Coordinates of C-alpha atoms in Angstrom, one line a residue:
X15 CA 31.9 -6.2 0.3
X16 CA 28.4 -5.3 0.2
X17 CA 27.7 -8.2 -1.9
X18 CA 29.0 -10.1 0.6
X19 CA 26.5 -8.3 3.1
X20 CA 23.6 -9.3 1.1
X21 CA 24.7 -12.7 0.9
X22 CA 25.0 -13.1 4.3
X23 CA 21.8 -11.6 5.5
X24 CA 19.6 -13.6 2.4
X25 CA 21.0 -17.0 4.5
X26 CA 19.8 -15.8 7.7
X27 CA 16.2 -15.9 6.4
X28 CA 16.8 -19.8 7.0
X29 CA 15.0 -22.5 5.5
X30 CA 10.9 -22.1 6.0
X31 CA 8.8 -20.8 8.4
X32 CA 5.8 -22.0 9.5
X33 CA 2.3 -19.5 9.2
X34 CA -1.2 -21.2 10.1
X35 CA -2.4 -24.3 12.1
X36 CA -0.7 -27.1 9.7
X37 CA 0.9 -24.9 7.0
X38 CA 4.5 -24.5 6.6
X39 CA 5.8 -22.4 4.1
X40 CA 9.7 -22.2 2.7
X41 CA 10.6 -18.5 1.2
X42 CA 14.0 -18.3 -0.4
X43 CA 15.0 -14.3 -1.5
X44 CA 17.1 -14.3 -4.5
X45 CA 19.2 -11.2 -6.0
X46 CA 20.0 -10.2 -9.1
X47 CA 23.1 -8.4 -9.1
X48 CA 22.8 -6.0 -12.1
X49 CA 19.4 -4.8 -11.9
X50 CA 19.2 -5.3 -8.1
X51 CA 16.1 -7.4 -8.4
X52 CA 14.9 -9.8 -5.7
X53 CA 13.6 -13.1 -6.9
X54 CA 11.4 -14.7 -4.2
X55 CA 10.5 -18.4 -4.2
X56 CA 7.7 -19.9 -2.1
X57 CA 6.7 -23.1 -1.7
X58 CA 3.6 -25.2 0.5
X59 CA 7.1 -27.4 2.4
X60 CA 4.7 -30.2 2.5
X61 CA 2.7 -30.3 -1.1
X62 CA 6.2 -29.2 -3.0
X63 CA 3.7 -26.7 -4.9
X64 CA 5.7 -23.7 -5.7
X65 CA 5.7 -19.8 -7.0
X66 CA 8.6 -17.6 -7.9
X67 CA 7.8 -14.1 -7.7
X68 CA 9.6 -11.9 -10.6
X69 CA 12.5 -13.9 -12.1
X70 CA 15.3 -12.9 -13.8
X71 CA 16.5 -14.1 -17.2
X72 CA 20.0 -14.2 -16.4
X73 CA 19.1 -15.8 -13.0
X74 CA 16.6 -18.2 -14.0
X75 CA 18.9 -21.3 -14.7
X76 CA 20.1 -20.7 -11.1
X77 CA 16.4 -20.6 -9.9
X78 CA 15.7 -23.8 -12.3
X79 CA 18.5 -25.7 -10.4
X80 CA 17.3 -24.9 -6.6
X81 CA 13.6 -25.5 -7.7
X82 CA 14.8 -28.9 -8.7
X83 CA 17.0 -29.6 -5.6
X84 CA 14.5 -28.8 -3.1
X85 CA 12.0 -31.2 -5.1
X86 CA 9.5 -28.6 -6.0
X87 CA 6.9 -28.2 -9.1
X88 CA 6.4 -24.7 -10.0
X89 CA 2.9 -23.4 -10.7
X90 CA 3.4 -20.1 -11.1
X91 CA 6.3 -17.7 -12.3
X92 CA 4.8 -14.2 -12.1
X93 CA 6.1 -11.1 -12.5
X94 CA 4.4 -8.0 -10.6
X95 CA 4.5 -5.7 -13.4
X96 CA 5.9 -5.4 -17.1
X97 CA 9.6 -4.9 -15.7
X98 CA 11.7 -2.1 -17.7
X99 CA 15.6 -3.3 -16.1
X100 CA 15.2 -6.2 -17.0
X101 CA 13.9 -9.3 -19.3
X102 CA 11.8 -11.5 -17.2
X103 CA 12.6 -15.4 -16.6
X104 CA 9.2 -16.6 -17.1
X105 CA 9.9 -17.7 -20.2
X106 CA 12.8 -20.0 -19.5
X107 CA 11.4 -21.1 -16.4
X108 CA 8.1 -22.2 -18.5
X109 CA 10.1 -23.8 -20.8
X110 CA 12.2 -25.8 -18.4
X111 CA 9.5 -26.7 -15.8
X112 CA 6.8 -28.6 -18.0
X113 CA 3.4 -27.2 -15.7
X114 CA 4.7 -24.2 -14.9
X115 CA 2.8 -21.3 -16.2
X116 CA 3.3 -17.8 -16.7
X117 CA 1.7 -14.8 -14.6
X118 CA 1.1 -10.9 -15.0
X119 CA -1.7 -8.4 -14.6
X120 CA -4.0 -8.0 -17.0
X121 CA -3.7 -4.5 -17.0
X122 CA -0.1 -4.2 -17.6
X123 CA -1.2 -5.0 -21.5
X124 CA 1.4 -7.9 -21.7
X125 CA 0.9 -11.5 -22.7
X126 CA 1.1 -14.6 -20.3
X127 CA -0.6 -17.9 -19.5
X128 CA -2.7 -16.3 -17.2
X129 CA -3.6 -12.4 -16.7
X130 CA -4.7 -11.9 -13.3
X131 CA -7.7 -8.9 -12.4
X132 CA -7.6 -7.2 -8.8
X133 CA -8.7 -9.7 -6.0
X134 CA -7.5 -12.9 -8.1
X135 CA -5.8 -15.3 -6.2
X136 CA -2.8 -18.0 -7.3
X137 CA -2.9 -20.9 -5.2
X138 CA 0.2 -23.4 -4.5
X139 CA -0.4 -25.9 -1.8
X140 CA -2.3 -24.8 1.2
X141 CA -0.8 -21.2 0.2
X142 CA -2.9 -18.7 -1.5
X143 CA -1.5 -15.0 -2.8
X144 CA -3.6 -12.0 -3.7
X145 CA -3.0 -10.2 -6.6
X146 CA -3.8 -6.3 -5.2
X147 CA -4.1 -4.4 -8.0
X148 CA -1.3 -0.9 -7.2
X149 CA -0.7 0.9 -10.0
X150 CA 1.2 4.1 -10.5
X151 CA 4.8 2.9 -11.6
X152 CA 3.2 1.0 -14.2
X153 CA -0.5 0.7 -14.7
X154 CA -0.2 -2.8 -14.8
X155 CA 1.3 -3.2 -11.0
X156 CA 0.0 -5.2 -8.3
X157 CA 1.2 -6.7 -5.0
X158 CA 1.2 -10.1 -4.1
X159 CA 0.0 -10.4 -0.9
X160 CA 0.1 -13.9 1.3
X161 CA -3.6 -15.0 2.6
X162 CA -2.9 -14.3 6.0
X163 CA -1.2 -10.9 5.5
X164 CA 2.1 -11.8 6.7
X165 CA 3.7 -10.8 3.9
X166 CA 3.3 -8.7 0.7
X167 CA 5.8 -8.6 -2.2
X168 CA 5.3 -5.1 -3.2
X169 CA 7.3 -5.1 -6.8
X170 CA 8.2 -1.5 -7.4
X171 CA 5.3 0.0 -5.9
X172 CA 6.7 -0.1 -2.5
X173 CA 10.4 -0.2 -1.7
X174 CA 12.4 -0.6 1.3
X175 CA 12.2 3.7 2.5
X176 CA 11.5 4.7 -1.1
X177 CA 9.1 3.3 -4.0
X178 CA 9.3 2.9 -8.1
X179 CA 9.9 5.8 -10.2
X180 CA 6.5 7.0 -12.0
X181 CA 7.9 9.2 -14.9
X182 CA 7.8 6.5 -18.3
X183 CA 5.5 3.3 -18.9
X184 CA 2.4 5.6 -18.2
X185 CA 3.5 5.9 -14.9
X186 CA 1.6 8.6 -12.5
X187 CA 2.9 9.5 -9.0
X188 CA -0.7 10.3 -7.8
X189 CA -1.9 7.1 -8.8
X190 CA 0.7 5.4 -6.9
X191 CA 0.2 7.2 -3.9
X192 CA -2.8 6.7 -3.8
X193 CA -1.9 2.7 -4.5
X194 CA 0.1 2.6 -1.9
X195 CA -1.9 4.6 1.1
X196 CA -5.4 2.7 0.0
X197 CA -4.2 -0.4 -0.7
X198 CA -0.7 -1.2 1.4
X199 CA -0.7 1.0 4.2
X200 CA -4.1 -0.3 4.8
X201 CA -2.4 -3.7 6.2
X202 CA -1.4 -4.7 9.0
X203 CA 1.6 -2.9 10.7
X204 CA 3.5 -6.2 11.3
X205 CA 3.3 -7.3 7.3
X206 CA 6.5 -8.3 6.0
X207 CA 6.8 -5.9 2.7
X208 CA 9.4 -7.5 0.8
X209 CA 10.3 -5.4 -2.4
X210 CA 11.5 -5.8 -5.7
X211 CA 14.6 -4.1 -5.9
X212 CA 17.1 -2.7 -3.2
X213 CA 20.3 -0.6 -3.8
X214 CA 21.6 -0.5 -0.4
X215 CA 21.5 -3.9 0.9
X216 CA 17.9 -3.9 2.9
X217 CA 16.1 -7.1 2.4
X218 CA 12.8 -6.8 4.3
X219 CA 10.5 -3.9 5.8
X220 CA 7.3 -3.7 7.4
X221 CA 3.7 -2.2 6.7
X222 CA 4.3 -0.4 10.0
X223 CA 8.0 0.7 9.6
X224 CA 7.3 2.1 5.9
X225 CA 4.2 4.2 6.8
X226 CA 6.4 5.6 9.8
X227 CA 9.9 6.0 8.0
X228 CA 9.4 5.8 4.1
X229 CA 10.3 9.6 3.6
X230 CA 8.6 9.8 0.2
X231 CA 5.2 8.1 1.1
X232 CA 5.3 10.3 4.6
X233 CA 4.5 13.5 2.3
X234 CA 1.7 14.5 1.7
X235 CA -0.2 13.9 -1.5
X236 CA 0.8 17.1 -3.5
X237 CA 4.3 17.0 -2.1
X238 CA 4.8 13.6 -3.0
X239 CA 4.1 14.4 -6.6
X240 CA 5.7 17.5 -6.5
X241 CA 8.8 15.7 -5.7
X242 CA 8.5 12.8 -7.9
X243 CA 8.3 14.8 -11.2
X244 CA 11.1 16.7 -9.9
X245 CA 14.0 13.7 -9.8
X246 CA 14.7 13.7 -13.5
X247 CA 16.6 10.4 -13.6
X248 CA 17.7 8.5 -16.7
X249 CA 15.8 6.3 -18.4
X250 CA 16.4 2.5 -17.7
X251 CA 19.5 0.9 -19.4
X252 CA 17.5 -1.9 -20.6
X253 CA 14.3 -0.2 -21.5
X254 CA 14.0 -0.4 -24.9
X255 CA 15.0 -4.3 -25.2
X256 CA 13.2 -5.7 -21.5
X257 CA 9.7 -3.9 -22.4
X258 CA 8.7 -5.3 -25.7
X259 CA 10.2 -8.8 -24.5
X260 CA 8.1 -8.6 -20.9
X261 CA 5.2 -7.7 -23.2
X262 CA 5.4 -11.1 -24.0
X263 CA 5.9 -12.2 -20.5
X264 CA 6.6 -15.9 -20.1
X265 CA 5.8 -16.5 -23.7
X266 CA 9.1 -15.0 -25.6
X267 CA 11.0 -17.0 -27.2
X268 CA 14.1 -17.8 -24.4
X269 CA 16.2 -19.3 -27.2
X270 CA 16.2 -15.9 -29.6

């Protein structure tokens, strides 16, 4: 049933949307059903110039397929940080998709075609996303944020009334505070904030919704930390396999 739900409202986001004077852009948001990631795809509908946004090894032949029926040439598969649930896709995206090349921070100490610094910027088409450097999960996090600040895929930094957990992978729950508050919150209120994961079957927030409802990041600074090194959760299932294979993210050997 719920997958159902989340089915349903993914194919209301409809084909493309259109965002500037002669720019039209086509988002698809894919899910991952064990590790509850979202997968986003953008393209420039006119150029065929394309990025996914944190793919999925188990997904990726399924995002291979619907890059190649739309018509699309991916530029970019980039993940927003060193993922600990699960193995990225770059790799097998990269290897099916001659051009394509792999994308992650610099700082997240992992390997990829290209490591991006706070303020770089990945361009597909007449499109353009920001890599804003938010770290705290990880301190190799960013957001990708679209030129025009319509939208921002926030990885695990900022989720849909919650955000990433901060208690492994050098992870620091003032940092991300702080991330978030400074360098977020700071958009504008009508910014999409699509996020990474979702347990509950949410698919889209806003800038202005999660600096009103998110009832973590409403704390203040101390509380916030006080109850993020409280939640004593267990460690990711995957951990010890998808972090040394994201370390080489988009370079791994898919085949192995």
């Amino acid at each position: 049933m719920w997958g159902r739900r989340v089915a349903a409202a993914l194919r209301a986001l409809g084909p493309a949307r259109g965002y500037g004077t002669g720019r039209r852009l086509l988002l698809r948001q894919l899910f991952e059903v064990r590790s509850c990631t979202y997968t986003y795809l953008l393209a420039d509908a006119d150029s065929g110039d394309a990025v996914v946004i944190d793919p999925v090894l188990e997904t990726a032949a399924r995002d291979t397929q619907l890059l190649r029926e739309l018509g699309l040439c991916l530029r970019y598969a980039v993940n927003t940080h060193c993922h600990a649930d699960h193995v990225t896709g770059s790799g097998a995206l990269r290897a099916a998709l001659p051009g394509c090349l792999s994308a992650i921070s610099r700082a997240s100490g992992a390997r990829a075609d290209r490591l991006l610094d706070d303020g770089d910027r990945l361009r597909f088409g007449a499109f353009e996303l920001e890599a804003r450097a938010c770290p705290g999960h990880t301190p190799g996090c960013v957001a990708l944020v679209l030129d025009d600040e319509t939208m921002a895929f926030t990885g695990d930094a900022l989720l849909i009334r919650g955000c990433g957990r901060t208690d492994f992978q050098q992870g620091c729950a003032r940092t991300l505070y702080r991330s978030v508050h400074e360098r977020l919150f700071t958009l504008p209120g009508s910014c999409l904030v699509y996020p990474g994961h979702d347990y509950t079957g949410q698919t889209v927030s806003t800038v202005g919704e999660e600096r009103r409802l998110n009832p973590r990041l409403r704390l203040s600074a101390d509380a916030f930390v006080a109850l993020m090194e409280g939640l004593q959760l267990p460690p990711p299932r995957l951990i010890d396999v998808a972090v040394p294979a994201n370390r080489r993210c988009g370079l791994q050997d898919v085949s192995a």
